[in-house]
Tab-separated table of C-alpha atoms in Angstrom:
chain	number	residue	atom	x	y	z
A	1	MET	CA	4.291	18.952	-41.708
A	2	ASN	CA	2.788	15.642	-40.554
A	3	ARG	CA	5.545	15.051	-37.955
A	4	ILE	CA	5.001	18.557	-36.556
A	5	PHE	CA	1.256	17.872	-36.246
A	6	VAL	CA	1.912	14.586	-34.446
A	7	MET	CA	4.302	16.279	-32.013
A	8	LEU	CA	1.790	19.052	-31.254
A	9	ARG	CA	-1.221	16.720	-31.044
A	10	TYR	CA	0.257	13.741	-29.159
A	11	ASP	CA	3.886	13.970	-28.032
A	12	TRP	CA	4.134	17.351	-26.323
A	13	PRO	CA	0.727	17.365	-24.612
A	14	LEU	CA	1.382	13.898	-23.165
A	15	LEU	CA	4.816	14.986	-21.945
A	16	PHE	CA	3.243	17.971	-20.175
A	17	VAL	CA	0.446	15.868	-18.649
A	18	LEU	CA	2.982	13.384	-17.284
A	19	LEU	CA	5.261	16.169	-16.064
A	20	PHE	CA	2.493	17.985	-14.230
A	21	THR	CA	0.957	14.856	-12.672
A	22	ASN	CA	4.181	13.130	-11.564
A	23	TRP	CA	4.092	14.875	-8.192
A	24	LEU	CA	0.760	13.200	-7.390
A	25	PRO	CA	1.050	9.985	-5.340
A	26	ASP	CA	0.357	6.579	-6.864
A	27	ASN	CA	-2.995	5.784	-5.288
A	28	VAL	CA	-6.225	4.701	-6.959
A	29	VAL	CA	-7.657	8.197	-7.402
A	30	PHE	CA	-4.543	9.715	-8.944
A	31	LEU	CA	-3.693	6.620	-11.033
A	32	LYS	CA	-7.146	6.936	-12.640
A	33	PHE	CA	-6.801	10.705	-13.012
A	34	ARG	CA	-3.374	10.418	-14.653
A	35	GLY	CA	-4.684	7.669	-16.951
A	36	TRP	CA	-7.712	9.750	-17.927
A	37	CYS	CA	-5.528	12.779	-18.695
A	38	CYS	CA	-3.123	10.677	-20.779
A	39	SER	CA	-5.859	8.849	-22.690
A	40	PHE	CA	-6.503	11.841	-24.963
A	41	PHE	CA	-2.944	11.771	-26.305
A	42	LEU	CA	-2.519	8.077	-27.176
A	43	GLY	CA	-3.378	6.505	-30.541
A	44	THR	CA	-6.475	4.849	-29.085
A	45	CYS	CA	-7.414	4.210	-25.500
A	46	GLY	CA	-10.218	2.308	-23.789
A	47	LYS	CA	-11.812	3.135	-20.470
A	48	ASN	CA	-10.294	2.886	-16.991
A	49	LEU	CA	-6.622	3.349	-17.840
A	50	ARG	CA	-4.458	3.674	-14.715
A	51	ILE	CA	-0.936	5.046	-15.035
A	52	GLY	CA	1.728	5.363	-12.337
A	53	ARG	CA	4.390	8.039	-12.112
A	54	ASN	CA	7.455	8.515	-14.305
A	55	ASN	CA	6.290	6.656	-17.399
A	56	ILE	CA	7.647	7.643	-20.801
A	57	PHE	CA	5.863	7.293	-24.146
A	58	TYR	CA	7.874	7.811	-27.328
A	59	ASN	CA	5.500	8.268	-30.315
A	60	PRO	CA	2.310	7.908	-28.234
A	61	SER	CA	0.173	8.181	-31.380
A	62	LYS	CA	1.324	4.623	-32.219
A	63	VAL	CA	0.283	3.188	-28.842
A	64	SER	CA	-3.180	1.597	-28.645
A	65	ILE	CA	-4.491	0.571	-25.229
A	66	GLY	CA	-7.622	-1.431	-24.402
A	67	ASN	CA	-9.939	-1.256	-21.384
A	68	ASP	CA	-8.933	-1.691	-17.735
A	69	VAL	CA	-5.150	-1.461	-18.263
A	70	TYR	CA	-2.794	-0.741	-15.357
A	71	ILE	CA	0.705	0.640	-15.939
A	72	ALA	CA	2.867	0.881	-12.798
A	73	HIS	CA	5.649	3.434	-12.395
A	74	ASN	CA	8.767	3.857	-14.551
A	75	ASN	CA	7.806	2.025	-17.750
A	76	TRP	CA	9.159	3.098	-21.137
A	77	PHE	CA	7.103	2.631	-24.315
A	78	CYS	CA	9.147	3.266	-27.477
A	79	ALA	CA	6.718	3.043	-30.385
A	80	SER	CA	8.679	3.371	-33.592
A	81	GLY	CA	6.353	0.578	-34.728
A	82	GLU	CA	2.827	-0.023	-33.411
A	83	ILE	CA	2.284	-1.131	-29.805
A	84	ASN	CA	-1.141	-2.741	-29.342
A	85	ILE	CA	-2.144	-3.532	-25.761
A	86	GLY	CA	-5.314	-5.544	-25.135
A	87	ASN	CA	-7.860	-5.347	-22.320
A	88	GLU	CA	-7.063	-6.011	-18.651
A	89	VAL	CA	-3.278	-5.969	-19.140
A	90	ILE	CA	-1.022	-5.263	-16.146
A	91	PHE	CA	2.450	-3.728	-16.393
A	92	GLY	CA	4.566	-3.923	-13.258
A	93	PRO	CA	7.320	-1.357	-12.642
A	94	LEU	CA	10.461	-0.711	-14.684
A	95	ASN	CA	9.554	-2.425	-17.965
A	96	THR	CA	10.852	-1.490	-21.410
A	97	ILE	CA	8.536	-1.977	-24.387
A	98	VAL	CA	10.471	-1.235	-27.600
A	99	ALA	CA	8.804	-1.553	-31.007
A	100	ALA	CA	12.009	-0.806	-32.916
A	101	GLY	CA	15.471	-2.074	-33.641
A	102	HIS	CA	18.806	-0.840	-34.953
A	103	THR	CA	20.944	-1.831	-37.892
A	104	LYS	CA	24.627	-1.236	-38.465
A	105	GLN	CA	25.709	1.280	-41.089
A	106	ASN	CA	29.338	2.163	-41.847
A	107	GLY	CA	30.490	0.255	-38.769
A	108	SER	CA	28.143	2.094	-36.376
A	109	TYR	CA	24.715	1.459	-34.920
A	110	ARG	CA	24.267	5.187	-34.210
A	111	TYR	CA	23.214	6.154	-37.741
A	112	GLY	CA	21.891	2.855	-39.043
A	113	ASN	CA	18.285	2.390	-40.092
A	114	GLU	CA	15.700	1.936	-37.366
A	115	PRO	CA	13.263	-0.736	-38.541
A	116	SER	CA	9.740	-0.508	-37.142
A	117	LEU	CA	8.698	-3.764	-35.517
A	118	ASN	CA	5.203	-4.052	-34.042
A	119	ILE	CA	4.299	-5.430	-30.626
A	120	LYS	CA	0.989	-7.033	-29.644
A	121	ILE	CA	0.088	-7.780	-26.023
A	122	GLY	CA	-3.074	-9.854	-25.615
A	123	ASP	CA	-5.960	-9.537	-23.168
A	124	GLY	CA	-5.377	-10.433	-19.536
A	125	SER	CA	-1.582	-10.592	-19.755
A	126	TRP	CA	0.780	-9.553	-16.973
A	127	ILE	CA	4.207	-8.091	-17.710
A	128	THR	CA	5.657	-8.288	-14.199
A	129	SER	CA	8.784	-6.205	-13.477
A	130	GLN	CA	11.974	-5.197	-15.260
A	131	CYS	CA	11.001	-7.028	-18.458
A	132	VAL	CA	12.062	-6.085	-21.968
A	133	VAL	CA	9.489	-6.651	-24.713
A	134	THR	CA	11.235	-6.220	-28.053
A	135	GLY	CA	9.886	-5.424	-31.501
A	136	GLY	CA	8.209	-8.250	-33.355
A	137	THR	CA	6.867	-9.819	-30.142
A	138	VAL	CA	3.343	-11.219	-29.973
A	139	ILE	CA	2.156	-11.928	-26.438
A	140	ASN	CA	-1.105	-13.830	-26.691
A	141	ASN	CA	-3.972	-13.683	-24.181
A	142	GLY	CA	-3.357	-14.600	-20.555
A	143	VAL	CA	0.445	-14.699	-20.627
A	144	LEU	CA	2.522	-14.122	-17.500
A	145	LEU	CA	5.966	-12.730	-18.299
A	146	ALA	CA	8.158	-13.296	-15.231
A	147	ALA	CA	10.478	-10.649	-13.814
A	148	ASN	CA	13.668	-9.773	-15.708
A	149	SER	CA	12.576	-11.548	-18.903
A	150	VAL	CA	13.501	-10.549	-22.460
A	151	THR	CA	11.096	-11.603	-25.221
A	152	GLY	CA	13.456	-11.443	-28.196
A	153	GLY	CA	10.717	-10.931	-30.790
A	154	LYS	CA	9.017	-14.287	-30.146
A	155	GLU	CA	5.363	-15.273	-30.175
A	156	LEU	CA	4.295	-16.336	-26.678
A	157	GLU	CA	1.610	-19.012	-26.438
A	158	ALA	CA	-1.698	-18.061	-24.778
A	159	ASN	CA	-2.349	-18.880	-21.096
A	160	SER	CA	1.294	-19.678	-20.386
A	161	THR	CA	4.105	-18.476	-18.144
A	162	TYR	CA	7.409	-17.366	-19.631
A	163	ALA	CA	10.693	-16.475	-17.945
A	164	GLY	CA	14.336	-15.880	-18.744
A	165	SER	CA	16.540	-14.039	-21.146
A	166	PRO	CA	15.628	-15.002	-23.804
A	167	VAL	CA	12.218	-16.187	-22.647
A	168	ASN	CA	11.297	-19.834	-22.410
A	169	LYS	CA	7.964	-21.334	-21.581
A	170	ILE	CA	8.007	-22.662	-18.008
A	171	LYS	CA	4.346	-23.462	-17.460
């Protein structure tokens, strides 16, 4: 019963909002409008959320977003675990944020357990483009994650720049 409630309260309404607003261009007015419409169907959401087109939220009830967050187009948020996004965070295009993992069972990953691994992204961070933030990752305040980086479940030191696959501190 609880899963059905969550699907009716969060998942399906957010899917319909995103579907019906994807034809709107990505300009300031429609980014704010799309963000406002989506804010009602996330776990928690601060003010001034801006969302680009073609974003996907799996389990949006487990996604918490702070104030003044910008999410560019084509990001995927898979929240099997909790995804906590701080204030003034920027997501460039084509990022994958996955708060989950897979285990092998009977020689196959298809039907193995899916452990829930939380993700925390601190205030003022910038996840640039085509990055993968995996479960268990803690991105502290003011972190720049360079393009095409993979976090690998690490804790990233505040006010630093990280790049690579897996990420390494470069500045």
